[in-house]
Amino acid sequence: MSSSDSNPPKLNRIVVLISGGGSNLQALIDSTLSTPPALPNSHIAHVISNRSKAYGLTRCSLSSPPIPTSILNLKTYLSQPSSTPRTRETYDIELASLVLSTSPDLIILAGFMHILSPTFLALLHPQPDSPKIPIINLHPALPGAFDGANAIPRALDAFEKGEVKGTGVMVHRVVEEVDGGEPILVREVEIVKGEKLETLEERIHKVEHEIIVEGARRVLKEMGRI
Ligand code: GRF
């Protein structure tokens, strides 16, 4: 047996941050386990949630093998007694340290409903010339169209007012500006006149589940990791 056979390639460690149902996380889990894997030579090494009740955590325990998880909730963190003052900024420092402790090769925000501060990003990307652990985010809108929360209902409302012709979904690099990073993948989604929000959301989520995997694959390929 050649030495390479006895040393299988190191799996890419994908660390996912969530806050909710985790349907995008599930798409990523499935993409590493499918035959052939849409995300080869990779695994979801750890999932971090800022909400203890996120169903995405249950998805991790149901996964085979189960995926390690951590919870760091801002309100709980701020309410815990501490010898030093606890602020949103120290929370982000704690979050950055937790993320780094999982040794990620790629960090994916999949429905993570917490705005990461410059402090967090500076800790993740300490030196301008050091190799940066890529951080990518999924956002259910076109670049610059509906940054921030409630992007889908805002797009539908704008469509009904004749302000936009459609909407979309993107995977982008995470930078200080919320949802402002360089897009990696953008997919337009048409809005059907008179359609209900639920129908549009359903179609958008379907596209999300596709492009979050494709976006991750592109970044890993760019890194030469697949
Ligand atoms: C997705 O629409 C995501 O873009 C938005 O929140 C939703 C998360 O869905 N930020 P899930 O938790 O992945 O099911």
CSV table of C-alpha atoms and ligand atoms in Angstrom, one decimal:
chain,number,residue,atom,x,y,z
A,1,MET,CA,0.0,0.0,0.0
A,2,SER,CA,1.5,3.4,-1.0
A,3,SER,CA,1.9,6.0,1.8
A,4,SER,CA,-0.8,8.1,0.2
A,5,ASP,CA,-3.4,5.3,0.6
A,6,SER,CA,-2.7,5.1,4.3
A,7,ASN,CA,-3.0,8.9,4.7
A,8,PRO,CA,-6.3,9.9,3.3
A,9,PRO,CA,-6.5,13.6,2.4
A,10,LYS,CA,-7.4,15.9,5.4
A,11,LEU,CA,-11.1,16.7,5.2
A,12,ASN,CA,-11.9,20.4,4.7
A,13,ARG,CA,-13.4,21.6,8.0
A,14,ILE,CA,-16.5,23.6,7.3
A,15,VAL,CA,-17.9,25.5,10.3
A,16,VAL,CA,-21.4,26.8,9.9
A,17,LEU,CA,-23.1,29.6,12.0
A,18,ILE,CA,-26.9,29.4,12.3
A,19,SER,CA,-29.8,31.0,14.2
A,20,GLY,CA,-32.8,29.1,13.0
A,21,GLY,CA,-34.4,26.2,11.2
A,22,GLY,CA,-31.1,25.3,9.5
A,23,SER,CA,-32.6,24.2,6.1
A,24,ASN,CA,-29.5,25.7,4.5
A,25,LEU,CA,-27.3,23.9,7.0
A,26,GLN,CA,-29.1,20.7,6.0
A,27,ALA,CA,-28.3,21.4,2.3
A,28,LEU,CA,-24.6,21.7,3.3
A,29,ILE,CA,-24.7,18.5,5.4
A,30,ASP,CA,-26.4,16.6,2.6
A,31,SER,CA,-23.9,17.9,0.1
A,32,THR,CA,-21.0,16.4,2.0
A,33,LEU,CA,-22.7,13.0,2.3
A,34,SER,CA,-24.3,12.6,-1.1
A,35,THR,CA,-22.9,10.2,-3.7
A,36,PRO,CA,-20.9,11.6,-5.3
A,37,PRO,CA,-20.6,14.4,-2.7
A,38,ALA,CA,-21.4,17.9,-4.1
A,39,LEU,CA,-18.8,19.1,-1.6
A,40,PRO,CA,-16.1,16.5,-1.9
A,41,ASN,CA,-13.4,15.9,0.7
A,42,SER,CA,-15.2,18.1,3.2
A,43,HIS,CA,-17.3,17.8,6.3
A,44,ILE,CA,-19.4,20.0,8.5
A,45,ALA,CA,-16.9,20.0,11.4
A,46,HIS,CA,-18.9,22.2,13.8
A,47,VAL,CA,-22.0,24.2,14.0
A,48,ILE,CA,-22.4,27.3,16.2
A,49,SER,CA,-25.8,28.8,17.0
A,50,ASN,CA,-26.6,32.1,18.7
A,51,ARG,CA,-30.0,30.7,19.6
A,52,SER,CA,-30.4,27.6,21.8
A,53,LYS,CA,-33.7,26.7,20.3
A,54,ALA,CA,-32.5,26.7,16.7
A,55,TYR,CA,-33.8,23.5,15.0
A,56,GLY,CA,-30.5,23.5,13.1
A,57,LEU,CA,-29.0,22.1,16.3
A,58,THR,CA,-31.4,19.2,16.2
A,59,ARG,CA,-30.4,18.6,12.6
A,60,CYS,CA,-26.8,18.2,13.8
A,61,SER,CA,-27.7,15.6,16.5
A,62,LEU,CA,-29.8,13.7,13.9
A,63,SER,CA,-26.9,13.7,11.4
A,64,SER,CA,-24.9,10.6,11.0
A,65,PRO,CA,-22.3,11.0,12.4
A,66,PRO,CA,-23.7,13.7,14.7
A,67,ILE,CA,-22.1,17.1,14.2
A,68,PRO,CA,-20.6,18.9,17.2
A,69,THR,CA,-22.4,22.1,18.2
A,70,SER,CA,-21.9,25.1,20.4
A,71,ILE,CA,-24.3,27.8,21.5
A,72,LEU,CA,-23.4,31.3,22.3
A,73,ASN,CA,-26.4,33.5,22.9
A,74,LEU,CA,-25.8,37.2,23.2
A,75,LYS,CA,-28.6,37.9,25.9
A,76,THR,CA,-27.4,34.9,28.0
A,77,TYR,CA,-23.8,36.0,27.6
A,78,LEU,CA,-24.5,39.6,28.7
A,79,SER,CA,-26.6,38.4,31.7
A,80,GLN,CA,-23.9,36.0,33.1
A,81,PRO,CA,-21.9,37.3,36.1
A,82,SER,CA,-18.4,38.2,35.1
A,83,SER,CA,-15.3,39.8,36.6
A,84,THR,CA,-15.0,41.9,33.5
A,85,PRO,CA,-17.6,44.1,31.8
A,86,ARG,CA,-19.6,42.1,29.1
A,87,THR,CA,-20.6,44.0,26.0
A,88,ARG,CA,-21.7,43.2,22.5
A,89,GLU,CA,-18.0,43.7,21.5
A,90,THR,CA,-16.7,41.2,24.1
A,91,TYR,CA,-19.4,38.8,22.9
A,92,ASP,CA,-18.0,39.1,19.4
A,93,ILE,CA,-14.5,38.5,20.8
A,94,GLU,CA,-15.8,35.4,22.5
A,95,LEU,CA,-17.6,34.3,19.3
A,96,ALA,CA,-14.4,34.8,17.3
A,97,SER,CA,-12.4,32.7,19.8
A,98,LEU,CA,-15.1,30.0,19.7
A,99,VAL,CA,-15.0,29.9,15.9
A,100,LEU,CA,-11.2,29.8,15.8
A,101,SER,CA,-11.2,27.0,18.3
A,102,THR,CA,-13.0,24.8,15.8
A,103,SER,CA,-10.1,25.2,13.3
A,104,PRO,CA,-12.2,26.0,10.3
A,105,ASP,CA,-11.0,26.0,6.7
A,106,LEU,CA,-14.2,27.7,5.6
A,107,ILE,CA,-16.8,29.6,7.7
A,108,ILE,CA,-20.4,29.8,6.4
A,109,LEU,CA,-23.1,32.0,7.8
A,110,ALA,CA,-26.3,30.2,7.0
A,111,GLY,CA,-29.2,32.2,8.3
A,112,PHE,CA,-27.1,33.6,11.1
A,113,MET,CA,-29.1,36.5,12.4
A,114,HIS,CA,-26.3,38.5,14.2
A,115,ILE,CA,-24.3,41.3,12.6
A,116,LEU,CA,-20.6,40.5,13.0
A,117,SER,CA,-18.7,43.5,14.1
A,118,PRO,CA,-15.3,44.7,12.8
A,119,THR,CA,-13.8,43.3,16.0
A,120,PHE,CA,-14.9,39.8,15.0
A,121,LEU,CA,-13.6,40.2,11.5
A,122,ALA,CA,-10.3,41.6,12.7
A,123,LEU,CA,-9.8,38.6,15.0
A,124,LEU,CA,-10.6,36.2,12.2
A,125,HIS,CA,-8.4,38.1,9.7
A,126,PRO,CA,-5.7,39.5,12.0
A,127,GLN,CA,-2.9,40.3,9.5
A,128,PRO,CA,-3.7,41.9,6.2
A,129,ASP,CA,-1.2,39.6,4.4
A,130,SER,CA,-1.9,36.4,6.4
A,131,PRO,CA,-4.0,33.7,4.7
A,132,LYS,CA,-7.6,34.6,5.5
A,133,ILE,CA,-10.1,31.9,6.6
A,134,PRO,CA,-12.9,32.6,4.1
A,135,ILE,CA,-16.2,33.7,5.6
A,136,ILE,CA,-19.2,33.5,3.3
A,137,ASN,CA,-22.8,34.5,3.9
A,138,LEU,CA,-26.1,33.6,2.2
A,139,HIS,CA,-28.4,36.5,1.7
A,140,PRO,CA,-31.9,36.2,0.0
A,141,ALA,CA,-31.6,39.3,-2.2
A,142,LEU,CA,-29.5,40.7,-5.1
A,143,PRO,CA,-26.3,42.6,-4.3
A,144,GLY,CA,-27.1,46.0,-2.8
A,145,ALA,CA,-30.9,45.5,-3.3
A,146,PHE,CA,-32.2,44.6,0.2
A,147,ASP,CA,-29.3,44.4,2.6
A,148,GLY,CA,-30.2,43.4,6.2
A,149,ALA,CA,-33.2,41.7,7.6
A,150,ASN,CA,-36.5,40.8,6.1
A,151,ALA,CA,-35.1,41.0,2.6
A,152,ILE,CA,-37.8,38.7,1.0
A,153,PRO,CA,-40.9,40.6,2.2
A,154,ARG,CA,-39.2,43.9,1.3
A,155,ALA,CA,-38.5,42.7,-2.2
A,156,LEU,CA,-42.1,41.6,-2.6
A,157,ASP,CA,-43.4,44.9,-1.3
A,158,ALA,CA,-41.1,46.8,-3.7
A,159,PHE,CA,-42.2,44.6,-6.6
A,160,GLU,CA,-45.9,45.3,-5.8
A,161,LYS,CA,-45.0,49.0,-5.9
A,162,GLY,CA,-43.4,48.6,-9.3
A,163,GLU,CA,-40.0,49.5,-7.8
A,164,VAL,CA,-38.2,46.2,-8.8
A,165,LYS,CA,-38.8,43.7,-11.5
A,166,GLY,CA,-37.7,40.7,-9.4
A,167,THR,CA,-35.3,39.6,-6.7
A,168,GLY,CA,-32.7,36.9,-6.1
A,169,VAL,CA,-30.3,35.2,-3.8
A,170,MET,CA,-26.6,35.6,-3.3
A,171,VAL,CA,-23.6,34.1,-1.6
A,172,HIS,CA,-21.0,36.7,-0.8
A,173,ARG,CA,-17.8,37.2,1.2
A,174,VAL,CA,-18.4,38.6,4.6
A,175,VAL,CA,-17.0,42.1,5.2
A,176,GLU,CA,-17.8,44.9,7.7
A,177,GLU,CA,-20.6,46.3,5.6
A,178,VAL,CA,-23.7,44.1,6.2
A,179,ASP,CA,-24.4,41.9,3.2
A,180,GLY,CA,-22.0,44.2,1.3
A,181,GLY,CA,-19.1,41.8,0.5
A,182,GLU,CA,-18.0,40.7,-3.0
A,183,PRO,CA,-20.7,38.3,-4.4
A,184,ILE,CA,-19.4,34.8,-5.2
A,185,LEU,CA,-22.7,33.6,-6.7
A,186,VAL,CA,-25.9,35.4,-7.6
A,187,ARG,CA,-29.1,33.8,-8.8
A,188,GLU,CA,-32.0,35.9,-9.9
A,189,VAL,CA,-35.5,34.9,-8.8
A,190,GLU,CA,-38.6,36.2,-10.6
A,191,ILE,CA,-41.5,37.5,-8.6
A,192,VAL,CA,-44.9,36.4,-10.0
A,193,LYS,CA,-47.5,39.2,-9.9
A,194,GLY,CA,-50.0,38.7,-7.1
A,195,GLU,CA,-48.1,35.8,-5.5
A,196,LYS,CA,-48.1,35.4,-1.8
A,197,LEU,CA,-45.1,35.9,0.4
A,198,GLU,CA,-45.0,32.2,1.4
A,199,THR,CA,-44.8,31.1,-2.3
A,200,LEU,CA,-42.0,33.5,-3.0
A,201,GLU,CA,-40.2,32.4,0.2
A,202,GLU,CA,-40.5,28.8,-0.8
A,203,ARG,CA,-39.0,29.4,-4.2
A,204,ILE,CA,-36.2,31.5,-2.8
A,205,HIS,CA,-35.3,28.9,-0.1
A,206,LYS,CA,-35.0,26.3,-2.9
A,207,VAL,CA,-32.5,28.5,-4.7
A,208,GLU,CA,-30.7,29.2,-1.4
A,209,HIS,CA,-30.2,25.5,-0.8
A,210,GLU,CA,-28.6,25.2,-4.2
A,211,ILE,CA,-26.3,28.2,-4.2
A,212,ILE,CA,-25.1,27.8,-0.6
A,213,VAL,CA,-23.5,24.5,-1.7
A,214,GLU,CA,-22.3,25.8,-5.0
A,215,GLY,CA,-20.9,28.9,-3.3
A,216,ALA,CA,-19.0,26.8,-0.8
A,217,ARG,CA,-17.7,24.6,-3.6
A,218,ARG,CA,-16.4,27.5,-5.6
A,219,VAL,CA,-14.5,28.9,-2.5
A,220,LEU,CA,-13.0,25.5,-1.7
A,221,LYS,CA,-12.0,25.1,-5.3
A,222,GLU,CA,-10.5,28.6,-5.3
A,223,MET,CA,-8.5,27.5,-2.2
A,224,GLY,CA,-7.3,24.4,-4.0
A,225,ARG,CA,-9.0,22.4,-1.4
A,226,ILE,CA,-11.1,20.4,-3.7
B,1,GRF,C1,-32.8,32.1,5.0
B,1,GRF,O1,-33.7,32.7,4.2
B,1,GRF,C2,-31.6,32.9,5.1
B,1,GRF,O2,-31.2,33.5,3.9
B,1,GRF,C3,-32.1,34.0,6.0
B,1,GRF,O3,-32.8,33.2,7.0
B,1,GRF,C4,-33.2,32.0,6.4
B,1,GRF,C5,-32.5,30.9,7.2
B,1,GRF,O4,-33.1,29.8,6.9
B,1,GRF,N1,-31.1,34.8,6.6
B,1,GRF,P1,-32.5,28.4,7.5
B,1,GRF,O5,-32.3,28.6,9.0
B,1,GRF,O6,-31.3,28.0,6.8
B,1,GRF,O7,-33.6,27.4,7.2
